[in-house]
């Protein structure tokens, strides 16, 4: 089987710049381009610019809808309830090293670990906070 890559951007300027860099990729500002997609991977920027719900609505055939990125480190329950199936983010494991790297402009990759949470496997926040018997 062959996969087709579609990128949806918010600005025409970004579309032009990305088309110049990736001429073989369909890049558009039209969310309707996601209508036929069965897998969607979106950045956590959707959480910051308040476009997640619109993107979910634009991809009604998506069996899998992942939200990934450093801004995705949050309780996933509300996202899973909306239709997100996977949340991938970053967890800082060395706070002091992270602060130093950020202050100096160095890479902070050695101070953090990636994670992925699946809607299928997620027990929910109430279950995680429930007293153990």
PDB file of C-alpha atoms in Angstrom:
ATOM      1  CA  UNK A   1       0.000   0.000   0.000  1.00  0.00           C
ATOM      2  CA  UNK A   2       1.027   3.560  -0.628  1.00  0.00           C
ATOM      3  CA  UNK A   3       0.647   6.417   1.832  1.00  0.00           C
ATOM      4  CA  UNK A   4      -0.071   9.997   0.867  1.00  0.00           C
ATOM      5  CA  UNK A   5       1.215  12.829   3.038  1.00  0.00           C
ATOM      6  CA  UNK A   6      -0.898  15.948   3.471  1.00  0.00           C
ATOM      7  CA  UNK A   7       0.263  18.895   5.572  1.00  0.00           C
ATOM      8  CA  UNK A   8      -2.190  21.536   6.768  1.00  0.00           C
ATOM      9  CA  UNK A   9      -0.748  24.902   7.755  1.00  0.00           C
ATOM     10  CA  UNK A  10      -2.453  28.045   9.042  1.00  0.00           C
ATOM     11  CA  UNK A  11      -0.813  30.646   6.803  1.00  0.00           C
ATOM     12  CA  UNK A  12      -0.383  30.964   3.059  1.00  0.00           C
ATOM     13  CA  UNK A  13       3.157  32.220   3.633  1.00  0.00           C
ATOM     14  CA  UNK A  14       4.067  29.028   5.491  1.00  0.00           C
ATOM     15  CA  UNK A  15       2.509  26.936   2.723  1.00  0.00           C
ATOM     16  CA  UNK A  16       4.671  28.671   0.114  1.00  0.00           C
ATOM     17  CA  UNK A  17       7.838  28.215   2.168  1.00  0.00           C
ATOM     18  CA  UNK A  18       7.126  24.548   2.884  1.00  0.00           C
ATOM     19  CA  UNK A  19       6.186  23.797  -0.737  1.00  0.00           C
ATOM     20  CA  UNK A  20       9.570  25.163  -1.798  1.00  0.00           C
ATOM     21  CA  UNK A  21      11.304  22.844   0.679  1.00  0.00           C
ATOM     22  CA  UNK A  22       9.130  19.773   0.030  1.00  0.00           C
ATOM     23  CA  UNK A  23       7.855  19.922  -3.568  1.00  0.00           C
ATOM     24  CA  UNK A  24       6.443  16.373  -3.551  1.00  0.00           C
ATOM     25  CA  UNK A  25       4.229  16.897  -0.505  1.00  0.00           C
ATOM     26  CA  UNK A  26       0.683  18.259  -0.594  1.00  0.00           C
ATOM     27  CA  UNK A  27       0.714  21.355   1.652  1.00  0.00           C
ATOM     28  CA  UNK A  28      -2.390  23.470   2.044  1.00  0.00           C
ATOM     29  CA  UNK A  29      -4.333  25.757   4.375  1.00  0.00           C
ATOM     30  CA  UNK A  30      -7.532  23.837   3.599  1.00  0.00           C
ATOM     31  CA  UNK A  31      -8.460  21.574   6.519  1.00  0.00           C
ATOM     32  CA  UNK A  32     -10.885  19.752   4.222  1.00  0.00           C
ATOM     33  CA  UNK A  33      -7.811  18.016   2.781  1.00  0.00           C
ATOM     34  CA  UNK A  34      -7.896  15.803   5.890  1.00  0.00           C
ATOM     35  CA  UNK A  35     -11.367  14.445   5.091  1.00  0.00           C
ATOM     36  CA  UNK A  36     -10.021  11.302   3.411  1.00  0.00           C
ATOM     37  CA  UNK A  37      -7.174  10.656   5.882  1.00  0.00           C
ATOM     38  CA  UNK A  38      -7.357   7.562   8.071  1.00  0.00           C
ATOM     39  CA  UNK A  39      -4.284   8.494  10.149  1.00  0.00           C
ATOM     40  CA  UNK A  40      -3.534  12.024  11.332  1.00  0.00           C
ATOM     41  CA  UNK A  41      -0.444  13.157  13.215  1.00  0.00           C
ATOM     42  CA  UNK A  42      -0.617  16.721  14.422  1.00  0.00           C
ATOM     43  CA  UNK A  43       1.722  18.811  16.506  1.00  0.00           C
ATOM     44  CA  UNK A  44       0.869  19.969  19.988  1.00  0.00           C
ATOM     45  CA  UNK A  45       0.795  23.503  18.577  1.00  0.00           C
ATOM     46  CA  UNK A  46      -2.889  22.721  17.909  1.00  0.00           C
ATOM     47  CA  UNK A  47      -3.384  22.991  21.677  1.00  0.00           C
ATOM     48  CA  UNK A  48      -1.717  26.392  21.781  1.00  0.00           C
ATOM     49  CA  UNK A  49      -3.479  27.951  18.782  1.00  0.00           C
ATOM     50  CA  UNK A  50      -6.882  26.402  19.600  1.00  0.00           C
ATOM     51  CA  UNK A  51      -7.258  24.463  16.341  1.00  0.00           C
ATOM     52  CA  UNK A  52      -7.489  20.898  17.697  1.00  0.00           C
ATOM     53  CA  UNK A  53     -11.289  20.644  17.582  1.00  0.00           C
ATOM     54  CA  UNK A  54     -11.400  22.016  14.028  1.00  0.00           C
ATOM     55  CA  UNK A  55      -8.725  19.553  12.904  1.00  0.00           C
ATOM     56  CA  UNK A  56     -10.548  16.638  14.539  1.00  0.00           C
ATOM     57  CA  UNK A  57     -13.762  17.697  12.790  1.00  0.00           C
ATOM     58  CA  UNK A  58     -11.910  17.949   9.476  1.00  0.00           C
ATOM     59  CA  UNK A  59     -10.746  14.322   9.731  1.00  0.00           C
ATOM     60  CA  UNK A  60     -13.917  12.279  10.354  1.00  0.00           C
ATOM     61  CA  UNK A  61     -12.428   9.108   8.809  1.00  0.00           C
ATOM     62  CA  UNK A  62      -9.293   9.103  10.975  1.00  0.00           C
ATOM     63  CA  UNK A  63      -8.961   5.808  12.825  1.00  0.00           C
ATOM     64  CA  UNK A  64      -5.876   7.198  14.545  1.00  0.00           C
ATOM     65  CA  UNK A  65      -5.325  10.816  15.507  1.00  0.00           C
ATOM     66  CA  UNK A  66      -2.081  11.553  17.343  1.00  0.00           C
ATOM     67  CA  UNK A  67      -1.074  14.807  19.002  1.00  0.00           C
ATOM     68  CA  UNK A  68       2.670  14.999  19.538  1.00  0.00           C
ATOM     69  CA  UNK A  69       5.176  17.546  20.748  1.00  0.00           C
ATOM     70  CA  UNK A  70       6.660  19.142  23.824  1.00  0.00           C
ATOM     71  CA  UNK A  71       3.428  21.007  24.621  1.00  0.00           C
ATOM     72  CA  UNK A  72       1.515  17.709  24.856  1.00  0.00           C
ATOM     73  CA  UNK A  73       2.667  16.903  28.394  1.00  0.00           C
ATOM     74  CA  UNK A  74      -0.725  17.133  30.066  1.00  0.00           C
ATOM     75  CA  UNK A  75      -3.532  14.975  31.396  1.00  0.00           C
ATOM     76  CA  UNK A  76      -4.909  13.292  28.265  1.00  0.00           C
ATOM     77  CA  UNK A  77      -8.483  12.585  29.369  1.00  0.00           C
ATOM     78  CA  UNK A  78     -10.084  15.616  27.679  1.00  0.00           C
ATOM     79  CA  UNK A  79      -8.148  14.998  24.462  1.00  0.00           C
ATOM     80  CA  UNK A  80      -9.046  11.306  24.385  1.00  0.00           C
ATOM     81  CA  UNK A  81     -12.709  12.217  24.973  1.00  0.00           C
ATOM     82  CA  UNK A  82     -12.549  14.456  21.874  1.00  0.00           C
ATOM     83  CA  UNK A  83     -11.150  11.697  19.639  1.00  0.00           C
ATOM     84  CA  UNK A  84      -7.380  11.917  20.015  1.00  0.00           C
ATOM     85  CA  UNK A  85      -6.055   8.341  20.126  1.00  0.00           C
ATOM     86  CA  UNK A  86      -2.408   8.958  21.042  1.00  0.00           C
ATOM     87  CA  UNK A  87      -0.626  11.686  22.959  1.00  0.00           C
ATOM     88  CA  UNK A  88       3.140  11.971  22.646  1.00  0.00           C
ATOM     89  CA  UNK A  89       5.140  14.428  24.662  1.00  0.00           C
ATOM     90  CA  UNK A  90       8.255  15.121  26.657  1.00  0.00           C
ATOM     91  CA  UNK A  91       8.872  14.656  30.370  1.00  0.00           C
ATOM     92  CA  UNK A  92      11.722  16.553  32.014  1.00  0.00           C
ATOM     93  CA  UNK A  93      13.784  14.165  34.176  1.00  0.00           C
ATOM     94  CA  UNK A  94      16.579  16.564  35.159  1.00  0.00           C
ATOM     95  CA  UNK A  95      15.044  19.891  36.117  1.00  0.00           C
ATOM     96  CA  UNK A  96      18.318  21.617  36.980  1.00  0.00           C
ATOM     97  CA  UNK A  97      19.988  20.438  33.768  1.00  0.00           C
ATOM     98  CA  UNK A  98      16.924  21.491  31.781  1.00  0.00           C
ATOM     99  CA  UNK A  99      16.966  25.012  33.261  1.00  0.00           C
ATOM    100  CA  UNK A 100      20.689  25.367  32.550  1.00  0.00           C
ATOM    101  CA  UNK A 101      20.309  24.143  28.965  1.00  0.00           C
ATOM    102  CA  UNK A 102      17.400  26.507  28.332  1.00  0.00           C
ATOM    103  CA  UNK A 103      19.273  29.464  29.839  1.00  0.00           C
ATOM    104  CA  UNK A 104      22.363  28.816  27.717  1.00  0.00           C
ATOM    105  CA  UNK A 105      20.523  27.920  24.521  1.00  0.00           C
ATOM    106  CA  UNK A 106      21.968  24.395  24.544  1.00  0.00           C
ATOM    107  CA  UNK A 107      20.064  21.245  23.637  1.00  0.00           C
ATOM    108  CA  UNK A 108      17.941  19.947  26.490  1.00  0.00           C
ATOM    109  CA  UNK A 109      17.346  16.507  24.947  1.00  0.00           C
ATOM    110  CA  UNK A 110      19.575  14.819  27.544  1.00  0.00           C
ATOM    111  CA  UNK A 111      17.422  16.204  30.354  1.00  0.00           C
ATOM    112  CA  UNK A 112      14.085  14.867  29.123  1.00  0.00           C
ATOM    113  CA  UNK A 113      12.441  11.657  27.920  1.00  0.00           C
ATOM    114  CA  UNK A 114       9.778  11.132  25.270  1.00  0.00           C
ATOM    115  CA  UNK A 115       6.520   9.385  26.145  1.00  0.00           C
ATOM    116  CA  UNK A 116       3.410   8.148  24.357  1.00  0.00           C
ATOM    117  CA  UNK A 117       0.006   7.554  25.935  1.00  0.00           C
ATOM    118  CA  UNK A 118      -2.630   5.565  24.079  1.00  0.00           C
ATOM    119  CA  UNK A 119      -6.350   6.151  24.571  1.00  0.00           C
ATOM    120  CA  UNK A 120      -6.906   2.384  24.499  1.00  0.00           C
ATOM    121  CA  UNK A 121      -4.506   1.779  27.396  1.00  0.00           C
ATOM    122  CA  UNK A 122      -5.165   4.920  29.452  1.00  0.00           C
ATOM    123  CA  UNK A 123      -7.104   4.089  32.657  1.00  0.00           C
ATOM    124  CA  UNK A 124      -8.220   7.685  33.226  1.00  0.00           C
ATOM    125  CA  UNK A 125      -7.180  10.193  35.851  1.00  0.00           C
ATOM    126  CA  UNK A 126      -9.789   9.075  38.382  1.00  0.00           C
ATOM    127  CA  UNK A 127      -8.436   5.536  38.273  1.00  0.00           C
ATOM    128  CA  UNK A 128      -4.867   6.761  38.723  1.00  0.00           C
ATOM    129  CA  UNK A 129      -5.815   8.828  41.786  1.00  0.00           C
ATOM    130  CA  UNK A 130      -8.093   6.221  43.384  1.00  0.00           C
ATOM    131  CA  UNK A 131      -6.904   4.691  46.665  1.00  0.00           C
ATOM    132  CA  UNK A 132      -5.310   1.286  46.235  1.00  0.00           C
ATOM    133  CA  UNK A 133      -6.947  -1.617  48.056  1.00  0.00           C
TER     134      UNK A 133
END
